[in-house]
Amino acid sequence: MAKIKAFRAIRPKENLAGKVAALPYDVMNYEEAKEMVKGNPYSFLHIDRAEIDLEDGINPYDKKVYEKAKSNLNEFINKGIFIEDNEHNIYIYRQIMDGRVQTGIVCCTSIDDYLNGVVKKHEYTREDKERDRINHVDYCNANTGPIFLTYKRHEEIDKIVENSTKKVPIYDFISEDGITHIVWSIKDDEIIKKIIDVFDKIPSLYIADGHHRTAAAIKVGQMRREQNPNYRDEDEFNYFLSVLYPAEELKIFDYNRVVKDLNGLTIEELLNKIKEKFEVEKLRTVEEYKPEERHYFGMYTHGVWYKLKAKQEKINEDDVVASLDVSILQDNLLDPILGIKDPRKDDRIEFVGGIRGIKELTKRANSDMEIAFSMYPTSIEELMKIADEKKVMPPKSTWFEPKIRSGIFIHSLE
């Protein structure tokens, strides 16, 4: 069962929350991060992507970057940009995007729940990215970015959220992308205990986004245990910062693919090979094609959109991973036809989040790439089933929106 706890958040002063809050560190590159902080000395990217405050060209994994992150965090605290709550609280974090609402419980989750499988994952992690976040957390001595977890909706939690959100929020701002962010603080010990008790009845939490941050938080916690052999269960390093959302409120966007070349094939050769595994329809309209159901794909190359449908014999519905559209495309087209053996490492393929729109695929295929594929989104039910079966999704299977902002909550490990 899920073990959570309240914590003393380090968080922005109320009038600075909108300026501090930033997108997660891994959804932008160095140049984009530098552009985002222009004119905003309060942006949390000065901590989460501290290389932007160092010399151009510095290795983002350089020790100086982590030292700068620690220095910037301390500076934000010393200048009063951040305050620390006196009590251990639980918080409610609501985001509104295009009229759609998702509301999460902000708390700390036990690292043991990750180790014993209560917190379930669905992705592999890369050692270099893990090491980056391990160093970041270790140097800052804090979880600086919350892990995006989900759970199957629970009526008692819904009632607590409904009552708590009738009160005056501590934050209410709109970020530069038009998303509303509202935060309430729960200080009542009885309500906090009830939330903790309810989650103690919930058998599983699922990582929606943040596998590298989760793995890093767990490994830093284990390092602290080795350094403190007489540690107590309530010690902060035994927990990591999380936002827990009911699965029913979440939306997964499509995660599309673009490839640099046709692997030496002509258009005719490409289409003939694809027709062996997909039904292919050449679209006469100039409009982009966005699939409206599973096992359909859009393909754009050389000025033409095609509608692809996987042939029934190529779909294995008995295997939850193999039946994913990202798997079907990879196993039947990207690998055998375009030669993309390992999409994690092959620099001929790139991934485009659905939030950018289908027009971005046309743009990329007409510029630096040669072919693009539009996908139908993976469902939250597929994600949970894969995690329950202890299986792993192919890379870049899910894109969640809205993104949890970093910098609104920090959890100190002391």
PDB file of N, CA, C and O in Angstrom, residues 22-26 43-52 65 69 72 132-133 136 140 144-146 213 405-407:
ATOM      1  N   ALA A  22       8.672  26.985 -13.563  1.00  0.00           N
ATOM      2  CA  ALA A  22       9.277  26.726 -14.872  1.00  0.00           C
ATOM      3  C   ALA A  22       8.923  25.325 -15.347  1.00  0.00           C
ATOM      4  O   ALA A  22       8.623  24.428 -14.550  1.00  0.00           O
ATOM      5  N   LEU A  23       8.959  25.146 -16.642  1.00  0.00           N
ATOM      6  CA  LEU A  23       8.767  23.820 -17.210  1.00  0.00           C
ATOM      7  C   LEU A  23       9.858  22.880 -16.712  1.00  0.00           C
ATOM      8  O   LEU A  23      10.943  23.321 -16.325  1.00  0.00           O
ATOM      9  N   PRO A  24       9.616  21.556 -16.710  1.00  0.00           N
ATOM     10  CA  PRO A  24      10.648  20.610 -16.284  1.00  0.00           C
ATOM     11  C   PRO A  24      11.937  20.762 -17.083  1.00  0.00           C
ATOM     12  O   PRO A  24      11.913  21.134 -18.259  1.00  0.00           O
ATOM     13  N   TYR A  25      13.039  20.458 -16.441  1.00  0.00           N
ATOM     14  CA  TYR A  25      14.373  20.685 -17.011  1.00  0.00           C
ATOM     15  C   TYR A  25      14.597  19.948 -18.329  1.00  0.00           C
ATOM     16  O   TYR A  25      15.416  20.363 -19.156  1.00  0.00           O
ATOM     17  N   ASP A  26      13.873  18.828 -18.554  1.00  0.00           N
ATOM     18  CA  ASP A  26      14.189  17.966 -19.683  1.00  0.00           C
ATOM     19  C   ASP A  26      13.280  18.153 -20.890  1.00  0.00           C
ATOM     20  O   ASP A  26      13.313  17.334 -21.811  1.00  0.00           O
ATOM     21  N   SER A  43      13.418  32.810 -12.535  1.00  0.00           N
ATOM     22  CA  SER A  43      13.063  31.511 -13.112  1.00  0.00           C
ATOM     23  C   SER A  43      13.795  30.369 -12.422  1.00  0.00           C
ATOM     24  O   SER A  43      15.002  30.432 -12.175  1.00  0.00           O
ATOM     25  N   PHE A  44      13.055  29.298 -12.166  1.00  0.00           N
ATOM     26  CA  PHE A  44      13.640  28.128 -11.523  1.00  0.00           C
ATOM     27  C   PHE A  44      14.653  27.425 -12.421  1.00  0.00           C
ATOM     28  O   PHE A  44      15.446  26.604 -11.947  1.00  0.00           O
ATOM     29  N   LEU A  45      14.663  27.765 -13.700  1.00  0.00           N
ATOM     30  CA  LEU A  45      15.659  27.181 -14.587  1.00  0.00           C
ATOM     31  C   LEU A  45      17.071  27.569 -14.192  1.00  0.00           C
ATOM     32  O   LEU A  45      18.038  26.876 -14.537  1.00  0.00           O
ATOM     33  N   HIS A  46      17.227  28.659 -13.449  1.00  0.00           N
ATOM     34  CA  HIS A  46      18.549  29.024 -12.941  1.00  0.00           C
ATOM     35  C   HIS A  46      19.073  27.968 -11.969  1.00  0.00           C
ATOM     36  O   HIS A  46      20.283  27.883 -11.727  1.00  0.00           O
ATOM     37  N   ILE A  47      18.165  27.168 -11.424  1.00  0.00           N
ATOM     38  CA  ILE A  47      18.538  26.074 -10.524  1.00  0.00           C
ATOM     39  C   ILE A  47      18.500  24.740 -11.257  1.00  0.00           C
ATOM     40  O   ILE A  47      19.432  23.946 -11.189  1.00  0.00           O
ATOM     41  N   ASP A  48      17.419  24.502 -11.987  1.00  0.00           N
ATOM     42  CA  ASP A  48      17.228  23.221 -12.658  1.00  0.00           C
ATOM     43  C   ASP A  48      18.143  23.047 -13.869  1.00  0.00           C
ATOM     44  O   ASP A  48      18.494  21.931 -14.227  1.00  0.00           O
ATOM     45  N   ARG A  49      18.495  24.147 -14.522  1.00  0.00           N
ATOM     46  CA  ARG A  49      19.414  24.116 -15.667  1.00  0.00           C
ATOM     47  C   ARG A  49      20.509  25.150 -15.433  1.00  0.00           C
ATOM     48  O   ARG A  49      20.676  26.096 -16.194  1.00  0.00           O
ATOM     49  N   ALA A  50      21.266  24.970 -14.369  1.00  0.00           N
ATOM     50  CA  ALA A  50      22.216  25.992 -13.917  1.00  0.00           C
ATOM     51  C   ALA A  50      23.314  26.276 -14.929  1.00  0.00           C
ATOM     52  O   ALA A  50      23.992  27.306 -14.842  1.00  0.00           O
ATOM     53  N   GLU A  51      23.501  25.405 -15.920  1.00  0.00           N
ATOM     54  CA  GLU A  51      24.524  25.661 -16.942  1.00  0.00           C
ATOM     55  C   GLU A  51      24.239  26.934 -17.732  1.00  0.00           C
ATOM     56  O   GLU A  51      25.151  27.516 -18.332  1.00  0.00           O
ATOM     57  N   ILE A  52      22.986  27.416 -17.720  1.00  0.00           N
ATOM     58  CA  ILE A  52      22.650  28.639 -18.453  1.00  0.00           C
ATOM     59  C   ILE A  52      23.315  29.862 -17.824  1.00  0.00           C
ATOM     60  O   ILE A  52      23.403  30.915 -18.462  1.00  0.00           O
ATOM     61  N   VAL A  65      28.338  22.829 -12.820  1.00  0.00           N
ATOM     62  CA  VAL A  65      26.898  23.019 -13.025  1.00  0.00           C
ATOM     63  C   VAL A  65      26.128  22.690 -11.744  1.00  0.00           C
ATOM     64  O   VAL A  65      25.232  23.433 -11.331  1.00  0.00           O
ATOM     65  N   ALA A  69      24.021  25.146  -9.318  1.00  0.00           N
ATOM     66  CA  ALA A  69      22.629  24.881  -8.944  1.00  0.00           C
ATOM     67  C   ALA A  69      22.446  25.052  -7.437  1.00  0.00           C
ATOM     68  O   ALA A  69      21.490  25.690  -6.976  1.00  0.00           O
ATOM     69  N   ASN A  72      22.772  28.788  -6.571  1.00  0.00           N
ATOM     70  CA  ASN A  72      21.573  29.552  -6.956  1.00  0.00           C
ATOM     71  C   ASN A  72      20.404  29.258  -6.038  1.00  0.00           C
ATOM     72  O   ASN A  72      19.633  30.161  -5.685  1.00  0.00           O
ATOM     73  N   ASP A 132      23.077  12.455 -13.852  1.00  0.00           N
ATOM     74  CA  ASP A 132      22.868  13.902 -13.845  1.00  0.00           C
ATOM     75  C   ASP A 132      21.935  14.309 -12.718  1.00  0.00           C
ATOM     76  O   ASP A 132      22.235  15.207 -11.931  1.00  0.00           O
ATOM     77  N   ARG A 133      20.786  13.658 -12.620  1.00  0.00           N
ATOM     78  CA  ARG A 133      19.817  14.036 -11.581  1.00  0.00           C
ATOM     79  C   ARG A 133      20.281  13.603 -10.192  1.00  0.00           C
ATOM     80  O   ARG A 133      19.962  14.262  -9.196  1.00  0.00           O
ATOM     81  N   HIS A 136      22.492  16.365  -9.196  1.00  0.00           N
ATOM     82  CA  HIS A 136      21.709  17.574  -8.952  1.00  0.00           C
ATOM     83  C   HIS A 136      21.028  17.517  -7.575  1.00  0.00           C
ATOM     84  O   HIS A 136      21.120  18.464  -6.785  1.00  0.00           O
ATOM     85  N   CYS A 140      22.203  19.779  -4.309  1.00  0.00           N
ATOM     86  CA  CYS A 140      21.180  20.699  -3.776  1.00  0.00           C
ATOM     87  C   CYS A 140      20.620  20.224  -2.440  1.00  0.00           C
ATOM     88  O   CYS A 140      19.993  21.007  -1.719  1.00  0.00           O
ATOM     89  N   THR A 144      14.176  18.871  -6.210  1.00  0.00           N
ATOM     90  CA  THR A 144      13.800  20.176  -6.768  1.00  0.00           C
ATOM     91  C   THR A 144      12.686  20.084  -7.803  1.00  0.00           C
ATOM     92  O   THR A 144      12.127  21.107  -8.200  1.00  0.00           O
ATOM     93  N   GLY A 145      12.379  18.886  -8.252  1.00  0.00           N
ATOM     94  CA  GLY A 145      11.290  18.706  -9.216  1.00  0.00           C
ATOM     95  C   GLY A 145      10.397  17.564  -8.789  1.00  0.00           C
ATOM     96  O   GLY A 145      10.883  16.460  -8.514  1.00  0.00           O
ATOM     97  N   PRO A 146       9.084  17.776  -8.696  1.00  0.00           N
ATOM     98  CA  PRO A 146       8.184  16.707  -8.251  1.00  0.00           C
ATOM     99  C   PRO A 146       8.023  15.613  -9.296  1.00  0.00           C
ATOM    100  O   PRO A 146       8.060  15.873 -10.494  1.00  0.00           O
ATOM    101  N   ARG A 213      14.122  11.217 -12.688  1.00  0.00           N
ATOM    102  CA  ARG A 213      14.093  11.925 -11.408  1.00  0.00           C
ATOM    103  C   ARG A 213      13.756  10.977 -10.267  1.00  0.00           C
ATOM    104  O   ARG A 213      14.295  11.092  -9.164  1.00  0.00           O
ATOM    105  N   ARG A 405       4.825  22.152 -13.189  1.00  0.00           N
ATOM    106  CA  ARG A 405       5.863  23.173 -13.107  1.00  0.00           C
ATOM    107  C   ARG A 405       6.831  22.866 -11.969  1.00  0.00           C
ATOM    108  O   ARG A 405       6.433  22.449 -10.878  1.00  0.00           O
ATOM    109  N   SER A 406       8.101  23.067 -12.246  1.00  0.00           N
ATOM    110  CA  SER A 406       9.124  22.946 -11.214  1.00  0.00           C
ATOM    111  C   SER A 406       9.295  24.287 -10.522  1.00  0.00           C
ATOM    112  O   SER A 406       9.050  25.338 -11.111  1.00  0.00           O
ATOM    113  N   GLY A 407       9.734  24.237  -9.263  1.00  0.00           N
ATOM    114  CA  GLY A 407      10.003  25.459  -8.514  1.00  0.00           C
ATOM    115  C   GLY A 407       8.874  25.889  -7.601  1.00  0.00           C
ATOM    116  O   GLY A 407       9.081  26.730  -6.726  1.00  0.00           O
TER     117      GLY A 407
END
